[in-house]
Amino acid sequence: AGCGGFGTPATQAQCFAAASAASIANGGPAASGKLVVGKGGHCKDNFFGDLPLGCTAQMTSVTHPHFKQGTAQTCGPGAHGATQYIANYRPVCYYTPPTPPPPVACPTLSLELDATCGDGSGSSEFQP
């Protein structure tokens, strides 16, 4: 399961919370039940065989996170037929936003009358 450059795949420990947060952020419901962990399966089995490795979640009217361990199946295009099982499951990626830059230092001279420095240390007036 790839993240396409938007974060890293959620670990098993992060999977449930990350899936829930992703669903809520996209207007969906919080994750329900518990994380379903499994491995193996075969193509078109409508279960773990149809899922990619790692954390995925069903993003429909409900959010069900799954975590697949082991090896991936190579089912090929069209292998899922009309079930669309895999199409409803999306990789869950964990993204940590970058740390914001530090605040800009307050200038020693302000052109505004009664300007207050961001630290509340007082005001200064421009004297021509």
Coordinates of C-alpha atoms in Angstrom, one line a residue:
A1 CA 0.0 0.0 0.0
G2 CA 1.6 3.2 -1.1
C3 CA 1.1 6.7 0.1
G4 CA 2.1 8.5 -3.1
G5 CA 4.4 10.8 -1.3
F6 CA 1.8 11.9 1.3
G7 CA 3.1 10.5 4.5
T8 CA 4.2 7.0 5.4
P9 CA 2.1 3.8 5.6
A10 CA 0.5 3.6 9.1
T11 CA 2.0 0.9 11.3
Q12 CA -0.2 -1.7 12.9
A13 CA 0.0 0.3 16.2
Q14 CA -1.2 3.5 14.3
C15 CA -3.7 1.9 12.0
F16 CA -7.0 2.2 13.9
A17 CA -6.5 5.8 15.1
A18 CA -5.1 6.9 11.7
A19 CA -8.0 5.3 9.8
S20 CA -10.5 7.0 12.1
A21 CA -8.8 10.4 11.8
A22 CA -8.6 10.1 8.0
S23 CA -12.3 9.2 7.8
I24 CA -13.4 12.1 10.1
A25 CA -11.1 14.5 8.2
N26 CA -12.9 13.5 5.0
G27 CA -16.4 13.9 6.4
G28 CA -16.9 10.2 7.3
P29 CA -17.6 8.4 10.5
A30 CA -15.0 7.4 13.1
A31 CA -13.7 3.9 12.8
S32 CA -15.9 1.3 14.4
G33 CA -15.3 -2.1 16.0
K34 CA -11.6 -3.1 16.3
L35 CA -8.6 -3.4 14.0
V36 CA -8.9 -6.6 12.0
V37 CA -5.4 -8.2 11.6
G38 CA -4.8 -11.1 9.2
K39 CA -2.6 -12.5 6.4
G40 CA -2.8 -14.8 3.4
G41 CA -5.9 -15.3 1.4
H42 CA -6.3 -15.6 -2.4
C43 CA -7.5 -13.4 -5.1
K44 CA -11.3 -12.8 -5.2
D45 CA -11.7 -14.2 -1.7
N46 CA -13.5 -11.0 -0.6
F47 CA -11.2 -10.9 2.4
F48 CA -7.5 -10.6 3.0
G49 CA -6.5 -12.0 -0.4
D50 CA -8.0 -8.9 -2.0
L51 CA -6.2 -6.4 0.3
P52 CA -2.8 -4.9 -0.1
L53 CA -0.2 -5.3 2.6
G54 CA -0.3 -2.9 5.6
C55 CA -3.0 -0.7 7.0
T56 CA -6.1 -0.2 4.9
A57 CA -9.6 1.0 5.7
Q58 CA -13.0 0.7 4.1
M59 CA -14.1 4.2 3.3
T60 CA -17.8 3.9 2.7
S61 CA -20.7 4.6 5.1
V62 CA -18.6 2.8 7.8
T63 CA -14.9 2.8 8.5
H64 CA -13.4 -0.6 9.1
P65 CA -9.6 -0.7 9.4
H66 CA -7.7 -3.8 8.5
F67 CA -4.0 -4.6 8.8
K68 CA -2.6 -7.3 6.4
Q69 CA 0.7 -9.0 7.3
G70 CA 2.7 -11.5 5.3
T71 CA 3.1 -11.5 1.5
A72 CA 1.0 -9.7 -1.1
Q73 CA -1.0 -11.5 -3.7
T74 CA -0.5 -10.4 -7.3
C75 CA -4.1 -10.6 -8.6
G76 CA -3.6 -8.5 -11.8
P77 CA -6.0 -6.1 -13.4
G78 CA -9.7 -7.1 -13.4
A79 CA -9.1 -9.9 -10.9
H80 CA -11.6 -8.5 -8.4
G81 CA -14.5 -8.7 -10.7
A82 CA -17.8 -7.2 -9.6
T83 CA -17.1 -7.5 -5.9
Q84 CA -15.2 -4.2 -5.8
Y85 CA -14.0 -5.2 -2.4
I86 CA -10.5 -3.9 -2.8
A87 CA -11.8 -0.7 -4.4
N88 CA -13.5 0.2 -1.1
Y89 CA -10.3 -0.2 0.9
R90 CA -7.7 2.5 0.8
P91 CA -4.2 2.6 2.2
V92 CA -4.0 4.5 5.4
C93 CA -1.0 6.9 5.7
Y94 CA 0.4 8.6 8.7
Y95 CA 1.3 12.2 8.1
T96 CA 3.0 14.5 10.6
P97 CA 2.8 18.1 9.6
P98 CA 6.1 20.0 9.5
T99 CA 7.0 22.1 12.5
P100 CA 6.0 25.7 12.0
P101 CA 8.9 28.2 11.8
P102 CA 9.8 30.2 15.0
P103 CA 8.0 33.5 15.4
V104 CA 9.6 36.6 13.9
A105 CA 11.5 38.8 16.3
C106 CA 9.8 42.0 17.2
P107 CA 11.5 45.0 15.6
T108 CA 13.4 47.5 17.7
L109 CA 11.6 50.4 16.1
S110 CA 8.0 50.4 14.9
L111 CA 6.5 52.9 12.6
E112 CA 3.1 52.4 14.2
L113 CA 2.0 54.5 17.1
D114 CA 1.7 52.5 20.3
A115 CA 2.8 49.3 18.7
T116 CA 3.1 46.5 21.2
C117 CA 5.7 43.9 20.8
G118 CA 4.4 40.3 20.6
D119 CA 5.7 39.5 24.1
G120 CA 3.7 42.3 25.7
S121 CA 6.8 44.2 26.8
G122 CA 5.3 47.6 26.1
S123 CA 4.9 50.0 23.3
S124 CA 7.1 52.4 21.4
E125 CA 6.2 55.5 19.5
F126 CA 7.8 56.8 16.3
Q127 CA 9.5 60.1 17.0
P128 CA 10.4 62.1 13.9

